[in-house]
Tab-separated table of C-alpha atoms in Angstrom:
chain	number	residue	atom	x	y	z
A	1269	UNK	CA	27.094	3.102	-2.034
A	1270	UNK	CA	31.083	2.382	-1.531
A	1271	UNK	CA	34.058	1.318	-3.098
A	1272	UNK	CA	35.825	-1.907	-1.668
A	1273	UNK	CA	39.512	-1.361	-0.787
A	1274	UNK	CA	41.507	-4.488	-0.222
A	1275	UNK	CA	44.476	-5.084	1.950
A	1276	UNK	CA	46.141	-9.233	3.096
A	1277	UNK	CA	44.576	-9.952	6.371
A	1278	UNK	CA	43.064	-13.312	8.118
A	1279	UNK	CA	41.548	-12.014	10.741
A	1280	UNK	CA	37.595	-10.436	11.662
A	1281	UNK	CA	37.188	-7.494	10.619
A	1282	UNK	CA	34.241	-4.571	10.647
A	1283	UNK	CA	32.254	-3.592	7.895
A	1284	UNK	CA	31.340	-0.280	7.472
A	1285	UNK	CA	28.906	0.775	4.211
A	1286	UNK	CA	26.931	3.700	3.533
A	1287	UNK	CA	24.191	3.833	2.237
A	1288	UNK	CA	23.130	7.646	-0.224
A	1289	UNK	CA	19.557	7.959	-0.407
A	1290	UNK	CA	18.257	10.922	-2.424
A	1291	UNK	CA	18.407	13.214	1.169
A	1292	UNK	CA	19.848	11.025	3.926
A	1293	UNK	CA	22.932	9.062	4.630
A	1294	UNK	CA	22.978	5.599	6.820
A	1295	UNK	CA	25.438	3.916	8.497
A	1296	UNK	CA	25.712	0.309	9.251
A	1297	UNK	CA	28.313	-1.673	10.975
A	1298	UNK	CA	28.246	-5.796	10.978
A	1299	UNK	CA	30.886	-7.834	12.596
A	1300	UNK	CA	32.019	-9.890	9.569
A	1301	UNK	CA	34.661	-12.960	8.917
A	1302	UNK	CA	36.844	-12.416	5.983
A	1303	UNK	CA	39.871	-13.795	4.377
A	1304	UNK	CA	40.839	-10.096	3.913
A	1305	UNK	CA	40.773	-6.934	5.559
A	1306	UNK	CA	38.898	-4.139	3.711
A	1307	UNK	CA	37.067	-0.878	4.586
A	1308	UNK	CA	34.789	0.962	2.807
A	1309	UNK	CA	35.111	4.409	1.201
A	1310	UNK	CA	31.447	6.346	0.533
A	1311	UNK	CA	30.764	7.707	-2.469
A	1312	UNK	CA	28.693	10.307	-4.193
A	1313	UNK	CA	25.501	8.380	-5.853
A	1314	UNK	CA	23.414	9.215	-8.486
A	1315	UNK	CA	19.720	8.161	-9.271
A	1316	UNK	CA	20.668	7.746	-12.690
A	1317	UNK	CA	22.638	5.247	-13.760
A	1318	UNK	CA	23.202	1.854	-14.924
A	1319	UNK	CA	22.593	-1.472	-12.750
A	1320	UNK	CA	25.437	-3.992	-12.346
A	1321	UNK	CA	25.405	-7.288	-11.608
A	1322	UNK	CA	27.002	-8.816	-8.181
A	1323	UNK	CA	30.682	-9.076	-8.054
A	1324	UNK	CA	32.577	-12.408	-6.957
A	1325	UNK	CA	31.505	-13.524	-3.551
A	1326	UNK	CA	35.153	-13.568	-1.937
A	1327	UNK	CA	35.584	-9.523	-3.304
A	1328	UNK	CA	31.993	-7.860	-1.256
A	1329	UNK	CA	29.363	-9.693	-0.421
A	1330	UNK	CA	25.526	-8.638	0.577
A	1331	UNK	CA	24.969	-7.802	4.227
A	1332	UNK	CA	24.896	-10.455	6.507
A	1333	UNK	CA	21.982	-9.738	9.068
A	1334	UNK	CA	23.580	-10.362	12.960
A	1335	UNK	CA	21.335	-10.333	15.943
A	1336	UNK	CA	21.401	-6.538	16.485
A	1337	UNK	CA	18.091	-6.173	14.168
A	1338	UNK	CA	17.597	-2.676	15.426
A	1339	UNK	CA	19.720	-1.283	12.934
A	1340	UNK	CA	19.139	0.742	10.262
A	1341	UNK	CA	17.983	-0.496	7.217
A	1342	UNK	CA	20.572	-2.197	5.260
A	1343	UNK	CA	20.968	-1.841	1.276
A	1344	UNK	CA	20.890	-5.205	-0.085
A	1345	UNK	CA	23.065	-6.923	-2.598
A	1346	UNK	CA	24.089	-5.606	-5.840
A	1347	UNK	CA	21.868	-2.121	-4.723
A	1348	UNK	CA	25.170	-1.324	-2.483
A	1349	UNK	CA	27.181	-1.505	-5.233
A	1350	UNK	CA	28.431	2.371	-6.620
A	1351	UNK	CA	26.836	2.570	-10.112
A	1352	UNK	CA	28.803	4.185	-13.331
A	1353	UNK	CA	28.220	7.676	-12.270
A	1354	UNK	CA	29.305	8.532	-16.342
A	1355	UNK	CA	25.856	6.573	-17.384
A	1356	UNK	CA	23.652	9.418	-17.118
A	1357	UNK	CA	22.885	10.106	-20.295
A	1358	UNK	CA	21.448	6.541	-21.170
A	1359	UNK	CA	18.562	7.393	-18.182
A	1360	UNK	CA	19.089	11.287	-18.853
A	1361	UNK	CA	14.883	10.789	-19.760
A	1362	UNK	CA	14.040	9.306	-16.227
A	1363	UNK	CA	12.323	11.233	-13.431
A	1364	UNK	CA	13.418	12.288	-9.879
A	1365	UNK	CA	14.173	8.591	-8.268
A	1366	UNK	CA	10.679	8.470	-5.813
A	1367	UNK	CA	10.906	6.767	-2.264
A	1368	UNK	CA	8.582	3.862	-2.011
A	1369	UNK	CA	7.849	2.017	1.328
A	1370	UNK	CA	5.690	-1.585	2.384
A	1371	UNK	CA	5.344	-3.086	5.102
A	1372	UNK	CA	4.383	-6.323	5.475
A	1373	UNK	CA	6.812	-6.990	2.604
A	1374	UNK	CA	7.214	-10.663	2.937
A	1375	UNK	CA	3.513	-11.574	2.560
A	1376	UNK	CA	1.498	-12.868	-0.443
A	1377	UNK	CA	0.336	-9.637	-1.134
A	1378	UNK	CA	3.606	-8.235	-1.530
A	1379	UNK	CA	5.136	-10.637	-2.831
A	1380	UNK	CA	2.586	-9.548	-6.209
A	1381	UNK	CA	3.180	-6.302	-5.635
A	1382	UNK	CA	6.754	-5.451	-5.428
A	1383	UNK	CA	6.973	-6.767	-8.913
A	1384	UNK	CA	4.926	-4.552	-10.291
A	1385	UNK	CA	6.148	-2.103	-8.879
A	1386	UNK	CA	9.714	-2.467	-9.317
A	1387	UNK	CA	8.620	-3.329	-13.633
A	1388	UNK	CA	7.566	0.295	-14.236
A	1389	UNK	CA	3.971	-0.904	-13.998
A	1390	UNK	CA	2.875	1.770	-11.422
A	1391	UNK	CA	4.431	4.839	-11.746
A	1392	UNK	CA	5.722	4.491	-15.102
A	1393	UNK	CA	8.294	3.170	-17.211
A	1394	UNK	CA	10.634	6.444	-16.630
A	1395	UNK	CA	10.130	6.194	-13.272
A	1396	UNK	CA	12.898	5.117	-11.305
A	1397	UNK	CA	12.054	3.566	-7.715
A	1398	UNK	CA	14.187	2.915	-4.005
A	1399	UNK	CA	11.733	0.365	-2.403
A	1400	UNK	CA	12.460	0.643	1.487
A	1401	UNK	CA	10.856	-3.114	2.967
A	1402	UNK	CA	9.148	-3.234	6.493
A	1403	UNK	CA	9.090	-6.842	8.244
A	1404	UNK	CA	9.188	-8.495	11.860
A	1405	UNK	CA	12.060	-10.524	13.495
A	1406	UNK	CA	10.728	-13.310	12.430
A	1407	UNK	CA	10.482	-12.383	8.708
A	1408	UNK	CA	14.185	-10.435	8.360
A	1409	UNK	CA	15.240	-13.704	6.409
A	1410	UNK	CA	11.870	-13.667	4.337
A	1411	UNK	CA	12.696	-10.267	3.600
A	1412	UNK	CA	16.128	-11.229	2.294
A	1413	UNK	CA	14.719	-13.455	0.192
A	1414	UNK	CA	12.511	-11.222	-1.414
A	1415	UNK	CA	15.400	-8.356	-2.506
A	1416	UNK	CA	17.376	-11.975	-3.635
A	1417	UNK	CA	14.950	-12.022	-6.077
A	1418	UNK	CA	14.301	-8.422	-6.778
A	1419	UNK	CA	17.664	-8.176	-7.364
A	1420	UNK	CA	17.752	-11.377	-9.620
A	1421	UNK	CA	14.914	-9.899	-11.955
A	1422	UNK	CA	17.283	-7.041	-13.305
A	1423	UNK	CA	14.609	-4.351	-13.285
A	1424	UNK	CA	16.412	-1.203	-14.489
A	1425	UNK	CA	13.955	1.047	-12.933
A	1426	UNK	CA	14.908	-0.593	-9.694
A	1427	UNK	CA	17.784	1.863	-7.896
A	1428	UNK	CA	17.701	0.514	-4.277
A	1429	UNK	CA	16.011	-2.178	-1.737
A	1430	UNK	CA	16.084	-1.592	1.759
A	1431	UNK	CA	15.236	-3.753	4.264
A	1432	UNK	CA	14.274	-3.538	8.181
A	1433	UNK	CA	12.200	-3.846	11.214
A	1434	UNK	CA	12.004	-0.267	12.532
A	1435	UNK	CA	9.330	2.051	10.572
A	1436	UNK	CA	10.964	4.797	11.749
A	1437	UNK	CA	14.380	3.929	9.584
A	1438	UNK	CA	12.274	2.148	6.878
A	1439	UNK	CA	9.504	4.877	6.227
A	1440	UNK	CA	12.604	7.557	6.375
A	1441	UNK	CA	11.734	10.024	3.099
A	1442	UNK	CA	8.970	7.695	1.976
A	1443	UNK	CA	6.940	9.336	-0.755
A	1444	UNK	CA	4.280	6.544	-0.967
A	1445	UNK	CA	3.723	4.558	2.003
A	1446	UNK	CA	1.831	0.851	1.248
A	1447	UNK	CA	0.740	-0.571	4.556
A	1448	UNK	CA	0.003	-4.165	3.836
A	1449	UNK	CA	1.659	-6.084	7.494
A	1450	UNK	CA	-1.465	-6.619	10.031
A	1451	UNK	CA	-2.352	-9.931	12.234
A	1452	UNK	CA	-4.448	-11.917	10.908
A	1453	UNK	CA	-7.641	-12.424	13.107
A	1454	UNK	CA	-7.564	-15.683	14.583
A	1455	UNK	CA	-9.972	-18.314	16.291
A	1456	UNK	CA	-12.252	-16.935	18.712
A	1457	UNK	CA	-11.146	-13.320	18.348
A	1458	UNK	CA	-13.368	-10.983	18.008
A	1459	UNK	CA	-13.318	-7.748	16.104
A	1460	UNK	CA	-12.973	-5.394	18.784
A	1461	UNK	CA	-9.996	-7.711	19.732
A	1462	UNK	CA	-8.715	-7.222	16.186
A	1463	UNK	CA	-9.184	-3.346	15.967
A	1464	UNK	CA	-7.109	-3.530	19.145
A	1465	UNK	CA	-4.141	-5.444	18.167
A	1466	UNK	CA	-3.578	-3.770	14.814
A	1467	UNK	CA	-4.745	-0.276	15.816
A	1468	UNK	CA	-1.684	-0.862	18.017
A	1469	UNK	CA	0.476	-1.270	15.090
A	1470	UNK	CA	-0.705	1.529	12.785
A	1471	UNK	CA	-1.136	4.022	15.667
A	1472	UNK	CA	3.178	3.532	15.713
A	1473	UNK	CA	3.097	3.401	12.217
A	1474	UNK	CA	1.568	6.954	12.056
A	1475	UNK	CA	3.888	8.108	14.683
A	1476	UNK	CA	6.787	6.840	12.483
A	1477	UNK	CA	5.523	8.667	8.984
A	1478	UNK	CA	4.708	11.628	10.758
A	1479	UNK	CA	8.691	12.050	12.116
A	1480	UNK	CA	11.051	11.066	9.286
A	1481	UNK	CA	8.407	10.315	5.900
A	1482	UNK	CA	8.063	12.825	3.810
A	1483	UNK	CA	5.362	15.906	4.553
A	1484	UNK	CA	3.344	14.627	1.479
A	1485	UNK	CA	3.528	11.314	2.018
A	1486	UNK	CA	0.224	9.593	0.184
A	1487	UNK	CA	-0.380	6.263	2.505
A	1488	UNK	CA	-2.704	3.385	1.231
A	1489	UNK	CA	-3.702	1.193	4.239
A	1490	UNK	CA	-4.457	-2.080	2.949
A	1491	UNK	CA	-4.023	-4.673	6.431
A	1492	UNK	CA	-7.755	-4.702	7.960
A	1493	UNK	CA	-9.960	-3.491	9.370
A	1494	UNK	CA	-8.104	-0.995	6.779
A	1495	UNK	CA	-10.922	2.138	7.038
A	1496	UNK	CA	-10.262	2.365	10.832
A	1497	UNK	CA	-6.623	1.736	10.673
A	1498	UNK	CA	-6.142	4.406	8.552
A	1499	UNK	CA	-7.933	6.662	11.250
A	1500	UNK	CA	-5.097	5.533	13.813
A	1501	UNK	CA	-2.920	6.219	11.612
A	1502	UNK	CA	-3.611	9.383	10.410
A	1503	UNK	CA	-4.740	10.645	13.687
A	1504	UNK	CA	-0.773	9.530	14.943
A	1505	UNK	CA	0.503	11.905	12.042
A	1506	UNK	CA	-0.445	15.148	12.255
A	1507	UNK	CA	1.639	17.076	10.564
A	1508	UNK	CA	0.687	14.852	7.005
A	1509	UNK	CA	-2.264	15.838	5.618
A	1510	UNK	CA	-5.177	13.587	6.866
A	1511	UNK	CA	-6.152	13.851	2.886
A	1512	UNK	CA	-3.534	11.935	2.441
A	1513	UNK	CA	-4.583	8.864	3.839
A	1514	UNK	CA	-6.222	6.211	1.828
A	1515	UNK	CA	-8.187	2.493	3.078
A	1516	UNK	CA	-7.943	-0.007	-0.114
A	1517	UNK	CA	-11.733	-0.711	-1.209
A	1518	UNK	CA	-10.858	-0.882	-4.735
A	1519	UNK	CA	-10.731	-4.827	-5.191
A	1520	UNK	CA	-14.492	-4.304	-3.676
A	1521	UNK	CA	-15.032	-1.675	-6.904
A	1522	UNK	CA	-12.843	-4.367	-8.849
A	1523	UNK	CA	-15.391	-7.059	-7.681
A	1524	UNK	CA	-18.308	-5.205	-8.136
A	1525	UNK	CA	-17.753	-4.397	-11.833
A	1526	UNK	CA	-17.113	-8.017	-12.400
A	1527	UNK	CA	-20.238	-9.064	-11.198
A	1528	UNK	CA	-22.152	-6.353	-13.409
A	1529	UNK	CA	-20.344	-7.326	-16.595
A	1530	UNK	CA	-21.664	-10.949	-16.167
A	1531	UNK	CA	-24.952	-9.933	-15.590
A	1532	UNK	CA	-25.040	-7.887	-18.607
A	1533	UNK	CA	-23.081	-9.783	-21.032
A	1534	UNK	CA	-20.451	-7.367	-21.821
A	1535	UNK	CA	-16.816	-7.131	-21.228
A	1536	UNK	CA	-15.745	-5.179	-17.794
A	1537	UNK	CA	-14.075	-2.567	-19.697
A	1538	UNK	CA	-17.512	-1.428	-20.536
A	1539	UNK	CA	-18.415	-0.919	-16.857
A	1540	UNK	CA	-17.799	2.652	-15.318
A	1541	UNK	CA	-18.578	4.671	-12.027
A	1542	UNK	CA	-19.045	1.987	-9.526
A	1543	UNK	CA	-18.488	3.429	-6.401
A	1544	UNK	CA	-18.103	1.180	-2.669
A	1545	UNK	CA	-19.486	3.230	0.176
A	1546	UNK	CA	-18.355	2.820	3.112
A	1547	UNK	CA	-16.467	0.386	5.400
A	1548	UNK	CA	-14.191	-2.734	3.851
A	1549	UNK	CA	-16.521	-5.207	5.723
A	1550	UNK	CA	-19.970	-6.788	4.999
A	1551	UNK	CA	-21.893	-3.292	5.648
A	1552	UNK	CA	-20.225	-2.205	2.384
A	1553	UNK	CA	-22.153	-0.764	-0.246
A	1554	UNK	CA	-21.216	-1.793	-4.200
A	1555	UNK	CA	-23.669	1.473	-5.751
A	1556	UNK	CA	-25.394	0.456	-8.628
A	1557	UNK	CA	-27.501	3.345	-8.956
A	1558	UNK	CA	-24.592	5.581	-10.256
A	1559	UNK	CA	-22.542	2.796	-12.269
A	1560	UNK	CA	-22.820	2.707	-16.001
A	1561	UNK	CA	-22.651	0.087	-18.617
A	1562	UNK	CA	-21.680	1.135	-22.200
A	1563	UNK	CA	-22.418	4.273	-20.904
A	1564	UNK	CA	-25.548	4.372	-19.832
A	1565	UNK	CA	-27.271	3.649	-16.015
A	1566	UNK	CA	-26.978	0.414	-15.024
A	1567	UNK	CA	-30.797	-0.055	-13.924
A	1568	UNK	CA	-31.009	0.556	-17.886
A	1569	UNK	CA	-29.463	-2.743	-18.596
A	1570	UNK	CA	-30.384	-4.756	-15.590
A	1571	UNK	CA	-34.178	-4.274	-14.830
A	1572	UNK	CA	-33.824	-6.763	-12.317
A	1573	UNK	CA	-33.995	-4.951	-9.489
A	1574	UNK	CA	-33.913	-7.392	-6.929
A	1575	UNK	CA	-30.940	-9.312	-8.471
A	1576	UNK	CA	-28.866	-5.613	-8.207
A	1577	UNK	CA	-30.233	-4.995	-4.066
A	1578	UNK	CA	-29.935	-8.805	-3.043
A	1579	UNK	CA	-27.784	-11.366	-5.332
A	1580	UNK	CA	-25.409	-8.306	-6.601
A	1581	UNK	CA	-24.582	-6.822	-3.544
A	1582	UNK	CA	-23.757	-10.034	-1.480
A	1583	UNK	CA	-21.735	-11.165	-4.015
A	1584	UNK	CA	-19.479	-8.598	-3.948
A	1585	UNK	CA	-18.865	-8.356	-0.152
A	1586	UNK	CA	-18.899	-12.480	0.212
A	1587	UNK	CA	-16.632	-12.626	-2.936
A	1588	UNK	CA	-13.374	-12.884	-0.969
A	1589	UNK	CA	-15.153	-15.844	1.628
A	1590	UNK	CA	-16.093	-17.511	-2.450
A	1591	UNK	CA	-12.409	-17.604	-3.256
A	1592	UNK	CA	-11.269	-19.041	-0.262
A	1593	UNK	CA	-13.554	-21.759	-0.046
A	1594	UNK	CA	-12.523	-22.631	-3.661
A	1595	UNK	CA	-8.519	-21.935	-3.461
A	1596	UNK	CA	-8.227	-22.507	0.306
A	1597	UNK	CA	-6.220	-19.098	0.267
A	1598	UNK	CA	-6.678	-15.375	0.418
A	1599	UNK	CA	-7.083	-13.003	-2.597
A	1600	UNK	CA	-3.388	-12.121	-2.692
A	1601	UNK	CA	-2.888	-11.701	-6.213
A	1602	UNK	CA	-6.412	-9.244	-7.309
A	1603	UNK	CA	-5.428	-7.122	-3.706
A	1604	UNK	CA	-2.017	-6.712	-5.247
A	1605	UNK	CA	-3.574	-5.919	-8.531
A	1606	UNK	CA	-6.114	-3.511	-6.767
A	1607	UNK	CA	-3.418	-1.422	-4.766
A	1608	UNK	CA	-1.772	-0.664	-8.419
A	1609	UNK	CA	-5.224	0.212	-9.458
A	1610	UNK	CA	-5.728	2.407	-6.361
A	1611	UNK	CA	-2.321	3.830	-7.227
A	1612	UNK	CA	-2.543	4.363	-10.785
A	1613	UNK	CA	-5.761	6.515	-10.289
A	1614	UNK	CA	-4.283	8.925	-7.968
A	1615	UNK	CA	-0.991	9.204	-10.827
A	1616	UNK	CA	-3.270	9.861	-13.755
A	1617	UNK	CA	-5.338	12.277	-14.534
A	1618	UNK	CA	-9.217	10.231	-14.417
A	1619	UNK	CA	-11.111	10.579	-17.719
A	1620	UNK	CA	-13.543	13.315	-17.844
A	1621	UNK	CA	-17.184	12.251	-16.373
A	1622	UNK	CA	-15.209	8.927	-14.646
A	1623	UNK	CA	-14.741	8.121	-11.248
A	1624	UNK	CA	-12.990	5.629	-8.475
A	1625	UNK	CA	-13.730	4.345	-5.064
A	1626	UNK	CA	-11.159	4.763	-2.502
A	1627	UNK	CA	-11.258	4.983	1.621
A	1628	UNK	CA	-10.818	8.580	2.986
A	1629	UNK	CA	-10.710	11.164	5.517
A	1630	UNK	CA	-14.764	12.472	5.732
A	1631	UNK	CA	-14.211	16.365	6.309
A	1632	UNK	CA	-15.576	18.455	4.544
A	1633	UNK	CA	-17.733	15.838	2.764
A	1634	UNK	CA	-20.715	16.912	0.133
A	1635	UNK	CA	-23.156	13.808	1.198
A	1636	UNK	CA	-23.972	14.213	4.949
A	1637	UNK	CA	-21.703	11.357	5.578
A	1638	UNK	CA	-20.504	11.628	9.254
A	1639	UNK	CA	-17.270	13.784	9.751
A	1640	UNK	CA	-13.843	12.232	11.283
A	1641	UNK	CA	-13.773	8.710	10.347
A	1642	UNK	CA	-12.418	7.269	6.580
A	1643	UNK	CA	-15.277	6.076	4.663
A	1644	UNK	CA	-15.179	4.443	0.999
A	1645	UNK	CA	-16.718	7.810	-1.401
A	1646	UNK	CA	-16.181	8.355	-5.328
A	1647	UNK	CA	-13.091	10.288	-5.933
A	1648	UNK	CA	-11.379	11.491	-8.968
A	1649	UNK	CA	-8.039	12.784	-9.599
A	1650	UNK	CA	-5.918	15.559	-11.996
A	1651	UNK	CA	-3.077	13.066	-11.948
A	1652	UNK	CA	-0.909	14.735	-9.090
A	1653	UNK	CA	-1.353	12.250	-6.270
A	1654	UNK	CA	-4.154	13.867	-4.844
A	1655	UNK	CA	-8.041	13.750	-5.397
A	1656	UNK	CA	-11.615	15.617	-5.029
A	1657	UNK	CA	-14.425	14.049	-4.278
A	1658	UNK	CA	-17.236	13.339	-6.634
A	1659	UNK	CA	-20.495	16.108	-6.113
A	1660	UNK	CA	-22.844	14.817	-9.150
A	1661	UNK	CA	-23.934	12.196	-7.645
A	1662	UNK	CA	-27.422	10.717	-6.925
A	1663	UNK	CA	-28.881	8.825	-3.763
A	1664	UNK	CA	-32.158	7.178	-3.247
A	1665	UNK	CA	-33.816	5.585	-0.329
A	1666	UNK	CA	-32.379	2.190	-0.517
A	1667	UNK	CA	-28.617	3.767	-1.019
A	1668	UNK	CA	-28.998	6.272	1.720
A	1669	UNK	CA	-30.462	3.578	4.136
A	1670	UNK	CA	-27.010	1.303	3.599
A	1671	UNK	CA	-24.670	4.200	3.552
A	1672	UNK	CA	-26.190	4.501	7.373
A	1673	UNK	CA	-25.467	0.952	8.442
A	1674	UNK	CA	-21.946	1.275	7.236
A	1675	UNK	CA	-21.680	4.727	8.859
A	1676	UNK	CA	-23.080	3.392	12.292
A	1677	UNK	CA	-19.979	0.636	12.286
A	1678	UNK	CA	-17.872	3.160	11.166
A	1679	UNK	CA	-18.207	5.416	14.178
A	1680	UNK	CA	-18.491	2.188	16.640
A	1681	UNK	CA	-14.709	0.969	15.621
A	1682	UNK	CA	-13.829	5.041	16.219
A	1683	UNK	CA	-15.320	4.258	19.852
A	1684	UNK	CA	-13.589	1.455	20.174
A	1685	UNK	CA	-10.250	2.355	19.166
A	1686	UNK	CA	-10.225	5.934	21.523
A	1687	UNK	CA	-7.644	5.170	23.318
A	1688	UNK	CA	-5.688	4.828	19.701
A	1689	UNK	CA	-6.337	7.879	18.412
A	1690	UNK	CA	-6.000	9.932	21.332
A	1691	UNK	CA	-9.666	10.882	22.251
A	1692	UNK	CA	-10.746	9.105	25.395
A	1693	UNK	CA	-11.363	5.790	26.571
A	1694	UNK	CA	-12.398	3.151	24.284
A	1695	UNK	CA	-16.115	1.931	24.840
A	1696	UNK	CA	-17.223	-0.898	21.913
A	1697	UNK	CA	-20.235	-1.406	21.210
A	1698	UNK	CA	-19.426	-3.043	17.780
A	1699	UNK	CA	-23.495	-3.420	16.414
A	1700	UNK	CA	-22.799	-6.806	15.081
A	1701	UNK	CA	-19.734	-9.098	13.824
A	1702	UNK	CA	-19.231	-7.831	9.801
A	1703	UNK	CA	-15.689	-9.480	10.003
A	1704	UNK	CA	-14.437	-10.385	6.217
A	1705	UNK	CA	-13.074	-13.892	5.157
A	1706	UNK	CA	-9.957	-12.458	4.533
A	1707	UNK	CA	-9.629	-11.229	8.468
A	1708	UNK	CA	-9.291	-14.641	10.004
């Protein structure tokens, strides 16, 4: 935040502008052509206060990105602006401004999400937000583009937008950590090429939360193969708790209630309890035997057994291959939608006899599940960020039998991703290609 002081000049001049965050200061310098000379005088911020809109273009204008894009991450637009610090008591009701970072924050996915985000629809509508935005080189104008428009939308929840390349400036304080940027899997790769490639970037990724992010950090890893990303990543930050770590299944839970509802002809606010074991791929298991409609088990209201173990369950893990072959794009919009879920779950407390699905650390486990890797189990939470997992649950042959498959790929990608989490030399011996649509 600074305060422009003016003096006649026609020549270049340097920029200087700080940057208050709630516990660090940055500093950014830009080589910029003016028709005045002016330098910058830092202020004291405040989380609370009102927004105001851009000033004239020929008084301060928005950072201009040069060709240094190592630096640190640059406020953007009317967020480097000094607010009214005497405008307290209109947000005196607000909360503790929380640190929020994404990467991969100009793709599809996050172009849904920030929005939400940024409306109060996560964390609240007293809950003021600094969203810190991870891209590439070749997305730094993308990114630019996307806090135009954040700024644009007038969110008063909305305190700051960062923007950078480095996770080691952007993830700086981050309180929530969304990790949506991974490479797509192309022609002819295979998946032990993939695991390779983005292991690669969350295994830095890790190393970056676990130096400057805050020691609570919760991190959702949504880019795929998510479950075994988040076991680079965790294993790259050990001094975060590897609780803390999370691999997005919940548009698989989303899915799977869906598909219930229309069997049973009711409305999928009356489906509860569906939990995905397992790994985010096609050895994924949407449980049936534990999910309730209207209350009561769902092998009460669907007797057809076969439909629930055959048509049911490859519906849900095919549903993303469905969409694309009808849109010709990815599920952008219900991932989005699913990492509020996934969110919102761990910031309220869950209903009494309810549960979720998310991807997590295996320790310490109640169901015999392998230790050490991140595995898809019913969770519920008090509402604090954090979770325990679900004990009243019930397995039967067929359950237990397809919690193994996904368990056996689960500890192949560990094998083949050693050399990422610092145990060895990777050996894969992948037992088949489970690759999702959404992969290629």
């Amino acid at each position: 935040m600074a305060v422009a002081e003016f003096t006649p000049s026609s020549s270049s001049i340097i920029k200087k502008t700080s940057l208050y965050s709630s516990q660090l200061s940055y500093v950014s310098t830009h080589q910029i052509s003016y028709k005045r000379r002016f330098s910058l005088r830092p202020l004291q911020r405040t989380h609370y206060a009102n927004i105001c809109c851009s000033v004239t273009s020929n008084e301060v204008q928005a950072p201009v990105v040069t060709n240094d894009l190592k630096k640190k991450p640059e406020c953007f637009g009317v967020f480097c602006l000094t607010y009214d610090l005497k405008a307290e008591e209109e947000t005196s009701c607000w909360k503790k401004l929380i640190n929020v970072s994404v990467s991969g924050a100009a793709g599809m996915i996050a172009n849904h999400l920030l929005f939400k985000l940024a409306a109060g629809e996560v964390f609240g509508p007293d809950q003021p937000i600094a969203l810190k935005l991870l891209g590439s080189e070749r997305s730094i104008q993308a990114l630019e583009g996307v806090a135009m428009e954040l700024e644009d939308s007038l969110y008063p929840l909305l305190r700051e937008v960062s923007i950078g390349i480095d996770p080691y400036e952007v993830f700086q304080d981050a309180e929530w950590a969304l990790l949506i940027g991974a490479k797509p899997r192309g022609p002819g790769m295979e998946r032990a090429g993939l695991l390779d490639i983005n292991g690669q970037i969350f295994a830095e990724q890790g190393k970056a939360l676990n130096a400057v992010a805050s020691r609570n950090v919760k991190v959702i890893v949504v880019g795929n193969p998510c479950n075994t990303n988040a076991l680079i990543c965790l294993k790259n930050a050990p001094n975060i708790p590897a609780k803390n770590f999370h691999a997005l299944t919940r548009l698989d839970e989303n899915r799977a209630k869906c598909q219930l509802a229309l069997k049973a002809g009711v409305f999928y606010d009356k489906v509860s309890n569906v939990t995905i074991w397992g790994n985010h791929s096609t050895t994924q298991v949407p449980d049936f035997l534990n999910a309730k409609i209207n209350g009561l088990p769902v092998k009460e209201v669907i007797k057809d057994s076969k439909w629930l173990e055959e048509e049911f369950t490859e519906k849900v893990q095919k549903r993303g291959g469905a969409l694309i072959q009808k849109w010709g794009r990815s599920s952008a919009a219900s991932t989005a939608v699913s990492i509020v879920d996934a969110i919102r779950s761990l910031v309220t407390p869950t209903p009494e006899g309810y549960w979720f699905s998310t991807g997590v650390y295996t320790n310490g486990n109640p169901y015999g599940i392998a230790e050490d890797i991140v595995f898809s189990m019913p969770c519920r939470s008090k509402g604090d960020g954090d979770y325990e997992l679900v004990k009243e649950v019930i397995f039967d042959d067929y359950l237990r039998s397809r919690i193994k498959k996904s368990e056996d790929e689960l500890l192949a990608e560990k094998r083949c991703v050693a050399h990422l989490t610092g145990e060895g030399i990777a050996v894969c011996d992948l037992p088949g290609d489970t690759m999702l649509p959404g992969e290629m």
